CSV table of C-alpha atoms in Angstrom, one decimal:
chain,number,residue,atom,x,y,z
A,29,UNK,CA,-12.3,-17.3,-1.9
A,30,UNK,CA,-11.9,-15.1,-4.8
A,31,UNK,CA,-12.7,-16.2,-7.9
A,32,UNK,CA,-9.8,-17.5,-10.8
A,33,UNK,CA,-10.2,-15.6,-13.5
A,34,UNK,CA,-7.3,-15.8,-16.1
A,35,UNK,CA,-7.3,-12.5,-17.8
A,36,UNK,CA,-3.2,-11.3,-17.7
A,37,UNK,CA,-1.6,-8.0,-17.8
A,38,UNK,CA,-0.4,-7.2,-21.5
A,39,UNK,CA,2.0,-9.6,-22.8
A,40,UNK,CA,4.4,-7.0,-24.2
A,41,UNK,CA,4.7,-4.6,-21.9
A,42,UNK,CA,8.4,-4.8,-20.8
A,43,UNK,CA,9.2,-5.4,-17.1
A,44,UNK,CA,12.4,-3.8,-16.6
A,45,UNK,CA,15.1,-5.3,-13.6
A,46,UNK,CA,16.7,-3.2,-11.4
A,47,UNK,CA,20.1,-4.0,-11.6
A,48,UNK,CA,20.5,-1.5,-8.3
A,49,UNK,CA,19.0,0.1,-5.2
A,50,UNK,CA,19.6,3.4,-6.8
A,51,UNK,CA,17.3,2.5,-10.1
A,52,UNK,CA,14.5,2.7,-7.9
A,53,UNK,CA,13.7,3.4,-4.6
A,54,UNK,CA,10.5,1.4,-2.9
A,55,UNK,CA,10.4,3.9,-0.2
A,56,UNK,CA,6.5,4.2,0.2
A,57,UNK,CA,6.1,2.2,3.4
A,58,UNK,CA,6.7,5.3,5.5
A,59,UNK,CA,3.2,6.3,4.6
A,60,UNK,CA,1.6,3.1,5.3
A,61,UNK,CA,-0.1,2.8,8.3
A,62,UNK,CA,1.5,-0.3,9.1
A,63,UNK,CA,-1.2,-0.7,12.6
A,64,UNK,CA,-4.2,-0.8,10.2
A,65,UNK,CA,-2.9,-3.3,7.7
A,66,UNK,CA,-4.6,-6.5,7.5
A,67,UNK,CA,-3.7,-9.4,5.8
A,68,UNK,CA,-6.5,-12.4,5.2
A,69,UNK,CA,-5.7,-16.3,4.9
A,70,UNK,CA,-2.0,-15.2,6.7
A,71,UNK,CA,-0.9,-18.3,8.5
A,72,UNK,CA,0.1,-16.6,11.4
A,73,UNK,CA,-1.8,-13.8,13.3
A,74,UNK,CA,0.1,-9.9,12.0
A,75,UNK,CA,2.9,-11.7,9.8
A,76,UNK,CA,1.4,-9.8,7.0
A,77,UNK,CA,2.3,-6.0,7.7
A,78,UNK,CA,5.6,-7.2,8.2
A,79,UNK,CA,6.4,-7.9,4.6
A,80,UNK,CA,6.2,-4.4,4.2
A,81,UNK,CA,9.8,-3.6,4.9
A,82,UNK,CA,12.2,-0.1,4.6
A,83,UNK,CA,13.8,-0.8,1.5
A,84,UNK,CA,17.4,-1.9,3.0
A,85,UNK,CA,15.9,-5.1,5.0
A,86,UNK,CA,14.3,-6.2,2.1
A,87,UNK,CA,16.9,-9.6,1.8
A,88,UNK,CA,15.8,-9.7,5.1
A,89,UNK,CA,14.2,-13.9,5.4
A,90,UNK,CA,13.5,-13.9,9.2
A,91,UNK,CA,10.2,-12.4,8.6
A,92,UNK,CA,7.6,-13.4,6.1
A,93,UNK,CA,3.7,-14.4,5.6
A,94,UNK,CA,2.9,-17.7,4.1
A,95,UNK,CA,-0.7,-18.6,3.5
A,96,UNK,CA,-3.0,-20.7,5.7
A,97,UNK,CA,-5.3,-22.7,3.8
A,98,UNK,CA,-4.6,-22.3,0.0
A,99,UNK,CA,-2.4,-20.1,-2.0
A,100,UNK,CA,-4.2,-17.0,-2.1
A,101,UNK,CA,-3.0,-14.1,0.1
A,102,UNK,CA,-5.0,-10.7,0.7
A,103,UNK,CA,-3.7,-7.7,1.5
A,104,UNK,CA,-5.5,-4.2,2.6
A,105,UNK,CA,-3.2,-1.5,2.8
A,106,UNK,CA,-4.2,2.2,4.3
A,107,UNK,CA,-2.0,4.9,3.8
A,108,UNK,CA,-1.7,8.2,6.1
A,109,UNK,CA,-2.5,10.1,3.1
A,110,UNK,CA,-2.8,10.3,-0.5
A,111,UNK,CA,-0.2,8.6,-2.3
A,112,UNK,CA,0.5,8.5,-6.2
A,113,UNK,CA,1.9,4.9,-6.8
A,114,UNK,CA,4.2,4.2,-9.8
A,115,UNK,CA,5.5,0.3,-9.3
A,116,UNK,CA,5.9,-2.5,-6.9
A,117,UNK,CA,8.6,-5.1,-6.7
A,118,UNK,CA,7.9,-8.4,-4.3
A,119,UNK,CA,10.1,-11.2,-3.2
A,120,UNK,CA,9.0,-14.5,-3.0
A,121,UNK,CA,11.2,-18.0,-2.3
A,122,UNK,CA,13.1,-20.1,-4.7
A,123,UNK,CA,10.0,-22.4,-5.5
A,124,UNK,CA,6.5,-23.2,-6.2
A,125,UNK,CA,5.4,-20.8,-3.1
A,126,UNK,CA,6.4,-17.6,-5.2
A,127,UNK,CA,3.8,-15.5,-5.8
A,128,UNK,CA,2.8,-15.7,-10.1
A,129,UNK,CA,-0.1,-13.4,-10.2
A,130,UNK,CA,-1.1,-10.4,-8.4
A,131,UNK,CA,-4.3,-8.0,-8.5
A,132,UNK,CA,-4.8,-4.5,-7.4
A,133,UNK,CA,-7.5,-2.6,-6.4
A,134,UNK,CA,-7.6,0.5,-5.4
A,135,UNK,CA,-9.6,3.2,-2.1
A,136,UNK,CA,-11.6,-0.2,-1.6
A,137,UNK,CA,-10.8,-0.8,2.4
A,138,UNK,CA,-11.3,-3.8,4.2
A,139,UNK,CA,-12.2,-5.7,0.6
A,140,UNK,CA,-13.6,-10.2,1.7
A,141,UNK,CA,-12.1,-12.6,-0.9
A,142,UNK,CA,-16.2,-12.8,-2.2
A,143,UNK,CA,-15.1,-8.5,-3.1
A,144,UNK,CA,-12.1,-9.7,-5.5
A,145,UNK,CA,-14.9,-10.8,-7.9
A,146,UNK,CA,-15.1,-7.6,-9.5
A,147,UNK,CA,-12.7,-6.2,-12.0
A,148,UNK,CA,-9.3,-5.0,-10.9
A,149,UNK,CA,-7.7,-2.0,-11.7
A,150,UNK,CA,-4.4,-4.2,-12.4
A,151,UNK,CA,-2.9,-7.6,-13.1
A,152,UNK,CA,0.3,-8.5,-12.8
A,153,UNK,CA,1.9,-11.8,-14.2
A,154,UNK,CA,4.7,-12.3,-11.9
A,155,UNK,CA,8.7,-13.4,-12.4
A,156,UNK,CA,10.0,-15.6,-9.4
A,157,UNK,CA,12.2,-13.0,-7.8
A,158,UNK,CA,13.8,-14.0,-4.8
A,159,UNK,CA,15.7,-11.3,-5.0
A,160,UNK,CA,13.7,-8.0,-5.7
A,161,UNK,CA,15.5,-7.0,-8.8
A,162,UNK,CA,12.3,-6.8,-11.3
A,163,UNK,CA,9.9,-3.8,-11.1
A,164,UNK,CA,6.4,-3.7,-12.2
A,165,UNK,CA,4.9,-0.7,-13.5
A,166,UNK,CA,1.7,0.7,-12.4
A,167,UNK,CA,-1.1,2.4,-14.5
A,168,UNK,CA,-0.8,6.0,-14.2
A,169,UNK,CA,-4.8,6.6,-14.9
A,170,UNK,CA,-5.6,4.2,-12.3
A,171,UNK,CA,-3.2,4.5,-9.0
A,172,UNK,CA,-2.2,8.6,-9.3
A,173,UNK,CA,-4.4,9.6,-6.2
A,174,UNK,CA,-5.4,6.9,-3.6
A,175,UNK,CA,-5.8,6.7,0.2
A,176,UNK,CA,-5.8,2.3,0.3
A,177,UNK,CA,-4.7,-0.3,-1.9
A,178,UNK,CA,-5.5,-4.2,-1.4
A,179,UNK,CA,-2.8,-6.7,-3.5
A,180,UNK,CA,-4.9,-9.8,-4.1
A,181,UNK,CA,-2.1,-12.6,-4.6
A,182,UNK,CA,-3.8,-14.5,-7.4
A,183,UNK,CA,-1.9,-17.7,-7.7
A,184,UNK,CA,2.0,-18.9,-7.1
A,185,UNK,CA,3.7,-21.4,-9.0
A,186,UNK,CA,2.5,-24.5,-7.9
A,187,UNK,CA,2.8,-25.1,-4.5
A,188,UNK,CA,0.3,-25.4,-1.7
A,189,UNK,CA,0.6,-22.0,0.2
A,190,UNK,CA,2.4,-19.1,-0.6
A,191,UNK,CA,5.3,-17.3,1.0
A,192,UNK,CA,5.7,-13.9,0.6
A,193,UNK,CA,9.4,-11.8,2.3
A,194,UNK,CA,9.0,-8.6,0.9
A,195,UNK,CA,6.7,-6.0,-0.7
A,196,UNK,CA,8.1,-2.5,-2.0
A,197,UNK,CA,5.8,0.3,-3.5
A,198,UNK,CA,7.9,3.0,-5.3
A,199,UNK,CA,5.5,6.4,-5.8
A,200,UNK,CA,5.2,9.3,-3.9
A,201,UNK,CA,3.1,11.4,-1.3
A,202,UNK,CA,1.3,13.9,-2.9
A,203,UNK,CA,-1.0,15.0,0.6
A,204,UNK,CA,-3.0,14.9,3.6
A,205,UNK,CA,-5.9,13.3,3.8
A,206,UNK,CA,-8.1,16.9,3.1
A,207,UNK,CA,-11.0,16.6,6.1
A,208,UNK,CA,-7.6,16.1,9.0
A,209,UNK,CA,-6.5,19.7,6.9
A,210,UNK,CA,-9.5,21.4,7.2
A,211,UNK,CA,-10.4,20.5,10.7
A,212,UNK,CA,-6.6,21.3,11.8
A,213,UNK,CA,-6.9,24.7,9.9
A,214,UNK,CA,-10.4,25.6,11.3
A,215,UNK,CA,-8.9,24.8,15.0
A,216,UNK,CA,-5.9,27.2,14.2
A,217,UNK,CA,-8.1,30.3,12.9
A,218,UNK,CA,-9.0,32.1,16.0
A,219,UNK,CA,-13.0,31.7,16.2
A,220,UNK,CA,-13.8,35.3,17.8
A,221,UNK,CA,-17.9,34.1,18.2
A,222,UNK,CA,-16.5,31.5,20.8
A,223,UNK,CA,-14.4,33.6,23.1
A,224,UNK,CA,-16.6,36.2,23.2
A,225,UNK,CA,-16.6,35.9,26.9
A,226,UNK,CA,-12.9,35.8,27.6
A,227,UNK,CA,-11.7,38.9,25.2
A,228,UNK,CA,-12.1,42.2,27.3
A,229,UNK,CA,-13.4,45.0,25.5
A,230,UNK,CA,-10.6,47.5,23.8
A,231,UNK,CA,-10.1,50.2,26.3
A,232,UNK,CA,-8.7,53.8,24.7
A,233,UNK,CA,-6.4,55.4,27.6
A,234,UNK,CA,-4.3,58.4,26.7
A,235,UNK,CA,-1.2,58.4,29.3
A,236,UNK,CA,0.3,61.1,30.8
């Protein structure tokens, strides 16, 4: 498993709460390819992807992950593009299962627990939230252009396994992966060299 290092994220940077769904919108998971996600140490086979709810469900307790043999909880996330991310928000239960520490890293797909051993790009000290009302900002610098991000869930406060209902990411699209653009734009440009053989010669006829 990963190793437990106890660096934090700065003390005194202020996490605001969102006292409404029109603060900010989590809305992010439309460009996640939710097929691809994997979660490791999940409990249950696929409960992991769907934590990753539309914004509107996120009260929504039927589905959740809760981690198998410890507390720690790993999450690799592709998107279908690039994607400039600006906060998360995450719902955990009323107790000791609630997530308390969180690390991101990011464009490093299919990361082991033995890869969380290097340096993050953030930490998060967590509130319990059951309810999704506190926002997290993310580094600018670090998360402005990135195709996959993996949420390492650190630690929770106290208990056994951890339970996790609900992950938002608030950012926004910024564009297509750029090898899917250039192969679709080469396949739209008519490539004269290789229909040589079905494009008749110009004929010049003068009617009368």
């Amino acid at each position: 498993m990963c190793s437990h290092g106890h660096s934090h994220n700065c003390a005194s940077e202020h996490i605001p709460e969102v006292p409404g769904d029109d603060v900010y919108r989590y809305d992010l998971v439309s460009y996640i390819d939710l097929e691809k996600v994997t979660t490791l140490n999940e409990s249950v086979d696929g409960a992991g992807k769907k934590v990753f709810k539309v914004m509107e469900n996120r009260d929504d307790r039927t589905e959740f992950v809760e981690s198998d043999c410890d507390h720690e909880l790993l999450f690799n996330i592709p998107f279908t593009g690039h994607v400039r991310l600006a906060g998360i928000s995450i719902i955990g239960d009323e107790d000791g299962s609630h997530p308390a520490k969180l690390r991101l890293f990011k464009d490093r797909e299919g990361m082991s627990f033995d890869d969380c051993r290097i340096e993050a790009d953030q930490e998060i000290d967590l509130k319990q939230d059951p309810r999704g009302v506190v926002d997290y900002p993310l580094k600018a610098s670090k998360f402005a252009n990135l195709h996959h991000l993996s949420i390492l869930v650190d630690a929770n406060f106290g208990d056994a396994e951890t339970r996790v209902f609900y992950i938002g990411l608030r950012g926004e699209f910024q564009h297509e992966f750029r090898q899917r653009v250039a192969i679709a734009t080469y396949e739209a440009r008519a490539q004269l060299k290789d229909h040589k053989n079905e494009i008749p010669d110009a004929v010049t006829r003068t009617l009368f």
